Amino acid sequence: MSNVYDRLIKLLATGFGLEGHEVRPDDTFSGLEMDSLALVELSVSAEEEFGVPLTEEELGANSTLAEAAGVIEEKLKAA
């Protein structure tokens, strides 16, 4: 996977206790049992890590990890 995906997984590991070997690119945030508060916290952490603003819809409960990484990659390209 991409560098962005790897960094996103690292954020999940450090901030939410998930390990890289526990997740797959097609896992959704809801499937990982992340509630709306956890998604807000992840959005803030991701904004700090990547330097791009993210909305709740962009990191929604039904988004996969691969989709979230793709959104971040697109925002980085546009910046």
Short mmCIF file of N, CA, C and O in Angstrom, two decimals:
data_model
loop_
_atom_site.label_atom_id
_atom_site.label_comp_id
_atom_site.label_asym_id
_atom_site.label_seq_id
_atom_site.Cartn_x
_atom_site.Cartn_y
_atom_site.Cartn_z
N MET A 1 0.85 -1.18 0.00
CA MET A 1 0.00 0.00 0.00
C MET A 1 0.89 1.24 0.00
O MET A 1 2.10 1.16 0.04
N SER A 2 0.26 2.37 0.04
CA SER A 2 0.97 3.64 -0.07
C SER A 2 1.53 4.11 1.27
O SER A 2 1.17 3.61 2.33
N ASN A 3 2.39 5.09 1.17
CA ASN A 3 2.95 5.74 2.36
C ASN A 3 1.82 6.35 3.20
O ASN A 3 1.86 6.28 4.43
N VAL A 4 0.85 6.96 2.55
CA VAL A 4 -0.28 7.56 3.28
C VAL A 4 -1.04 6.48 4.05
O VAL A 4 -1.39 6.66 5.22
N TYR A 5 -1.30 5.36 3.40
CA TYR A 5 -1.99 4.26 4.07
C TYR A 5 -1.20 3.80 5.29
O TYR A 5 -1.75 3.62 6.37
N ASP A 6 0.10 3.61 5.12
CA ASP A 6 0.95 3.17 6.23
C ASP A 6 0.92 4.16 7.39
O ASP A 6 0.86 3.77 8.56
N ARG A 7 0.94 5.45 7.08
CA ARG A 7 0.90 6.48 8.12
C ARG A 7 -0.46 6.49 8.81
O ARG A 7 -0.57 6.72 10.02
N LEU A 8 -1.53 6.26 8.04
CA LEU A 8 -2.88 6.19 8.62
C LEU A 8 -2.97 5.01 9.58
O LEU A 8 -3.52 5.14 10.68
N ILE A 9 -2.43 3.88 9.21
CA ILE A 9 -2.42 2.71 10.08
C ILE A 9 -1.62 3.00 11.35
O ILE A 9 -2.01 2.61 12.46
N LYS A 10 -0.52 3.72 11.21
CA LYS A 10 0.27 4.09 12.38
C LYS A 10 -0.54 4.97 13.33
O LYS A 10 -0.48 4.81 14.55
N LEU A 11 -1.33 5.91 12.77
CA LEU A 11 -2.21 6.75 13.60
C LEU A 11 -3.22 5.89 14.35
O LEU A 11 -3.49 6.12 15.54
N LEU A 12 -3.78 4.91 13.67
CA LEU A 12 -4.74 4.01 14.32
C LEU A 12 -4.08 3.21 15.43
O LEU A 12 -4.68 2.97 16.47
N ALA A 13 -2.84 2.81 15.20
CA ALA A 13 -2.13 2.02 16.21
C ALA A 13 -1.79 2.86 17.43
O ALA A 13 -2.00 2.43 18.56
N THR A 14 -1.29 4.06 17.22
CA THR A 14 -0.86 4.88 18.35
C THR A 14 -2.04 5.51 19.09
O THR A 14 -2.00 5.62 20.31
N GLY A 15 -3.07 5.89 18.38
CA GLY A 15 -4.17 6.59 19.02
C GLY A 15 -5.36 5.75 19.41
O GLY A 15 -6.16 6.13 20.26
N PHE A 16 -5.49 4.56 18.78
CA PHE A 16 -6.71 3.79 18.98
C PHE A 16 -6.46 2.32 19.30
O PHE A 16 -7.38 1.52 19.36
N GLY A 17 -5.20 1.97 19.49
CA GLY A 17 -4.87 0.63 19.94
C GLY A 17 -5.00 -0.48 18.91
O GLY A 17 -4.97 -1.65 19.26
N LEU A 18 -5.15 -0.12 17.64
CA LEU A 18 -5.22 -1.14 16.59
C LEU A 18 -3.82 -1.42 16.08
O LEU A 18 -3.00 -0.53 15.96
N GLU A 19 -3.56 -2.65 15.77
CA GLU A 19 -2.26 -3.04 15.22
C GLU A 19 -2.38 -3.25 13.72
O GLU A 19 -3.42 -3.68 13.23
N GLY A 20 -1.31 -2.94 13.01
CA GLY A 20 -1.30 -3.06 11.56
C GLY A 20 -1.70 -4.43 11.07
O GLY A 20 -2.39 -4.56 10.05
N HIS A 21 -1.30 -5.48 11.77
CA HIS A 21 -1.64 -6.84 11.35
C HIS A 21 -3.11 -7.18 11.61
O HIS A 21 -3.61 -8.19 11.15
N GLU A 22 -3.81 -6.33 12.36
CA GLU A 22 -5.22 -6.56 12.69
C GLU A 22 -6.17 -5.97 11.65
O GLU A 22 -7.35 -6.28 11.69
N VAL A 23 -5.66 -5.12 10.79
CA VAL A 23 -6.54 -4.41 9.85
C VAL A 23 -6.16 -4.73 8.41
O VAL A 23 -5.03 -5.10 8.11
N ARG A 24 -7.16 -4.55 7.54
CA ARG A 24 -6.98 -4.73 6.10
C ARG A 24 -7.48 -3.48 5.39
O ARG A 24 -8.33 -2.76 5.92
N PRO A 25 -7.00 -3.23 4.20
CA PRO A 25 -7.43 -2.03 3.46
C PRO A 25 -8.94 -1.94 3.26
O PRO A 25 -9.49 -0.85 3.21
N ASP A 26 -9.63 -3.08 3.18
CA ASP A 26 -11.08 -3.05 2.95
C ASP A 26 -11.90 -3.02 4.24
O ASP A 26 -13.13 -3.06 4.19
N ASP A 27 -11.24 -2.93 5.39
CA ASP A 27 -11.97 -2.76 6.66
C ASP A 27 -12.58 -1.37 6.72
O ASP A 27 -11.96 -0.39 6.31
N THR A 28 -13.81 -1.29 7.23
CA THR A 28 -14.44 0.01 7.45
C THR A 28 -14.17 0.45 8.88
O THR A 28 -13.85 -0.36 9.75
N PHE A 29 -14.33 1.74 9.10
CA PHE A 29 -14.15 2.26 10.46
C PHE A 29 -15.21 1.67 11.40
O PHE A 29 -14.90 1.35 12.54
N SER A 30 -16.43 1.53 10.92
CA SER A 30 -17.46 0.93 11.78
C SER A 30 -17.13 -0.53 12.06
O SER A 30 -17.36 -1.02 13.17
N GLY A 31 -16.58 -1.23 11.08
CA GLY A 31 -16.17 -2.62 11.29
C GLY A 31 -15.06 -2.74 12.31
O GLY A 31 -14.91 -3.79 12.95
N LEU A 32 -14.28 -1.67 12.45
CA LEU A 32 -13.23 -1.64 13.47
C LEU A 32 -13.75 -1.12 14.80
O LEU A 32 -12.99 -0.86 15.72
N GLU A 33 -15.08 -0.95 14.87
CA GLU A 33 -15.79 -0.51 16.07
C GLU A 33 -15.38 0.90 16.52
O GLU A 33 -15.30 1.19 17.71
N MET A 34 -15.16 1.76 15.54
CA MET A 34 -14.85 3.16 15.84
C MET A 34 -16.16 3.95 15.78
O MET A 34 -16.83 3.97 14.75
N ASP A 35 -16.51 4.57 16.88
CA ASP A 35 -17.73 5.36 16.95
C ASP A 35 -17.47 6.77 16.41
O ASP A 35 -16.36 7.10 16.00
N SER A 36 -18.50 7.60 16.44
CA SER A 36 -18.39 8.94 15.87
C SER A 36 -17.34 9.79 16.59
O SER A 36 -16.62 10.57 15.95
N LEU A 37 -17.22 9.65 17.89
CA LEU A 37 -16.20 10.39 18.63
C LEU A 37 -14.80 9.96 18.20
O LEU A 37 -13.91 10.79 18.00
N ALA A 38 -14.60 8.66 18.06
CA ALA A 38 -13.29 8.16 17.61
C ALA A 38 -12.97 8.67 16.21
O ALA A 38 -11.81 9.01 15.91
N LEU A 39 -13.97 8.77 15.35
CA LEU A 39 -13.73 9.28 13.99
C LEU A 39 -13.36 10.76 14.00
O LEU A 39 -12.52 11.19 13.22
N VAL A 40 -13.97 11.52 14.89
CA VAL A 40 -13.61 12.93 15.02
C VAL A 40 -12.16 13.04 15.50
O VAL A 40 -11.37 13.82 14.97
N GLU A 41 -11.81 12.23 16.50
CA GLU A 41 -10.44 12.23 17.00
C GLU A 41 -9.45 11.81 15.91
O GLU A 41 -8.38 12.40 15.78
N LEU A 42 -9.82 10.81 15.11
CA LEU A 42 -8.97 10.38 14.01
C LEU A 42 -8.84 11.49 12.97
O LEU A 42 -7.74 11.73 12.45
N SER A 43 -9.91 12.18 12.67
CA SER A 43 -9.86 13.28 11.70
C SER A 43 -8.88 14.36 12.16
O SER A 43 -8.07 14.85 11.37
N VAL A 44 -8.94 14.72 13.43
CA VAL A 44 -8.03 15.73 13.98
C VAL A 44 -6.59 15.24 13.91
O VAL A 44 -5.70 15.96 13.46
N SER A 45 -6.37 14.00 14.30
CA SER A 45 -5.01 13.43 14.24
C SER A 45 -4.50 13.38 12.81
O SER A 45 -3.33 13.68 12.55
N ALA A 46 -5.36 12.98 11.88
CA ALA A 46 -4.96 12.89 10.47
C ALA A 46 -4.67 14.28 9.90
O ALA A 46 -3.73 14.45 9.12
N GLU A 47 -5.47 15.27 10.29
CA GLU A 47 -5.21 16.64 9.83
C GLU A 47 -3.84 17.11 10.32
O GLU A 47 -3.09 17.74 9.57
N GLU A 48 -3.51 16.80 11.56
CA GLU A 48 -2.20 17.19 12.09
C GLU A 48 -1.08 16.43 11.39
O GLU A 48 -0.04 17.00 11.08
N GLU A 49 -1.28 15.15 11.13
CA GLU A 49 -0.26 14.31 10.51
C GLU A 49 0.00 14.70 9.05
O GLU A 49 1.15 14.78 8.61
N PHE A 50 -1.07 14.95 8.31
CA PHE A 50 -0.94 15.16 6.86
C PHE A 50 -1.03 16.63 6.44
O PHE A 50 -0.68 16.96 5.31
N GLY A 51 -1.53 17.48 7.32
CA GLY A 51 -1.61 18.89 6.99
C GLY A 51 -2.71 19.26 6.02
O GLY A 51 -2.63 20.28 5.34
N VAL A 52 -3.74 18.43 5.94
CA VAL A 52 -4.88 18.73 5.08
C VAL A 52 -6.16 18.59 5.90
O VAL A 52 -6.26 17.73 6.77
N PRO A 53 -7.15 19.46 5.64
CA PRO A 53 -8.41 19.37 6.38
C PRO A 53 -9.22 18.17 5.92
O PRO A 53 -9.24 17.83 4.75
N LEU A 54 -9.88 17.53 6.87
CA LEU A 54 -10.73 16.38 6.58
C LEU A 54 -12.09 16.57 7.24
O LEU A 54 -12.16 17.06 8.36
N THR A 55 -13.14 16.18 6.53
CA THR A 55 -14.48 16.29 7.08
C THR A 55 -14.93 14.93 7.61
O THR A 55 -14.35 13.89 7.28
N GLU A 56 -15.97 14.95 8.39
CA GLU A 56 -16.53 13.71 8.93
C GLU A 56 -17.00 12.79 7.81
O GLU A 56 -16.87 11.57 7.90
N GLU A 57 -17.52 13.37 6.73
CA GLU A 57 -17.98 12.56 5.60
C GLU A 57 -16.81 11.86 4.90
O GLU A 57 -16.95 10.76 4.39
N GLU A 58 -15.66 12.51 4.88
CA GLU A 58 -14.49 11.93 4.21
C GLU A 58 -13.90 10.77 4.98
O GLU A 58 -13.28 9.89 4.41
N LEU A 59 -14.06 10.79 6.28
CA LEU A 59 -13.62 9.68 7.13
C LEU A 59 -14.85 9.12 7.85
O LEU A 59 -14.87 9.01 9.06
N GLY A 60 -15.86 8.78 7.08
CA GLY A 60 -17.11 8.30 7.64
C GLY A 60 -17.02 6.86 8.12
O GLY A 60 -16.10 6.12 7.77
N ALA A 61 -18.00 6.46 8.90
CA ALA A 61 -18.03 5.13 9.51
C ALA A 61 -17.97 4.02 8.47
O ALA A 61 -17.39 2.97 8.71
N ASN A 62 -18.56 4.26 7.30
CA ASN A 62 -18.60 3.22 6.27
C ASN A 62 -17.46 3.32 5.27
O ASN A 62 -17.41 2.54 4.33
N SER A 63 -16.57 4.26 5.47
CA SER A 63 -15.39 4.37 4.62
C SER A 63 -14.41 3.26 4.95
O SER A 63 -14.24 2.90 6.11
N THR A 64 -13.75 2.74 3.92
CA THR A 64 -12.70 1.75 4.17
C THR A 64 -11.39 2.49 4.44
O THR A 64 -11.25 3.68 4.12
N LEU A 65 -10.45 1.77 4.99
CA LEU A 65 -9.14 2.36 5.23
C LEU A 65 -8.49 2.78 3.92
O LEU A 65 -7.87 3.85 3.85
N ALA A 66 -8.66 1.98 2.89
CA ALA A 66 -8.09 2.32 1.58
C ALA A 66 -8.75 3.58 1.01
O ALA A 66 -8.06 4.44 0.44
N GLU A 67 -10.06 3.72 1.17
CA GLU A 67 -10.76 4.92 0.70
C GLU A 67 -10.28 6.15 1.45
O GLU A 67 -10.06 7.20 0.84
N ALA A 68 -10.12 6.03 2.76
CA ALA A 68 -9.66 7.16 3.56
C ALA A 68 -8.26 7.57 3.12
O ALA A 68 -7.98 8.77 2.97
N ALA A 69 -7.38 6.61 2.90
CA ALA A 69 -6.03 6.92 2.43
C ALA A 69 -6.09 7.60 1.07
O ALA A 69 -5.34 8.55 0.80
N GLY A 70 -6.99 7.15 0.21
CA GLY A 70 -7.17 7.76 -1.12
C GLY A 70 -7.61 9.20 -1.03
O GLY A 70 -7.13 10.06 -1.78
N VAL A 71 -8.54 9.49 -0.13
CA VAL A 71 -9.01 10.87 0.07
C VAL A 71 -7.84 11.76 0.50
O VAL A 71 -7.65 12.87 -0.02
N ILE A 72 -7.06 11.27 1.44
CA ILE A 72 -5.92 12.04 1.93
C ILE A 72 -4.92 12.26 0.81
O ILE A 72 -4.40 13.38 0.62
N GLU A 73 -4.63 11.22 0.03
CA GLU A 73 -3.69 11.35 -1.09
C GLU A 73 -4.15 12.40 -2.08
O GLU A 73 -3.35 13.21 -2.56
N GLU A 74 -5.44 12.40 -2.42
CA GLU A 74 -5.98 13.39 -3.36
C GLU A 74 -5.85 14.80 -2.80
O GLU A 74 -5.51 15.73 -3.53
N LYS A 75 -6.12 14.96 -1.52
CA LYS A 75 -6.01 16.28 -0.90
C LYS A 75 -4.54 16.75 -0.89
O LYS A 75 -4.26 17.93 -1.08
N LEU A 76 -3.62 15.82 -0.66
CA LEU A 76 -2.21 16.19 -0.68
C LEU A 76 -1.77 16.61 -2.08
O LEU A 76 -0.99 17.56 -2.23
N LYS A 77 -2.26 15.93 -3.10
CA LYS A 77 -1.93 16.31 -4.48
C LYS A 77 -2.47 17.69 -4.82
O LYS A 77 -1.83 18.44 -5.54
N ALA A 78 -3.67 17.99 -4.32
CA ALA A 78 -4.31 19.27 -4.62
C ALA A 78 -3.69 20.42 -3.85
O ALA A 78 -3.84 21.58 -4.26
N ALA A 79 -3.03 20.11 -2.76
CA ALA A 79 -2.46 21.18 -1.91
C ALA A 79 -1.21 21.79 -2.52
O ALA A 79 -0.54 21.31 -3.33
#
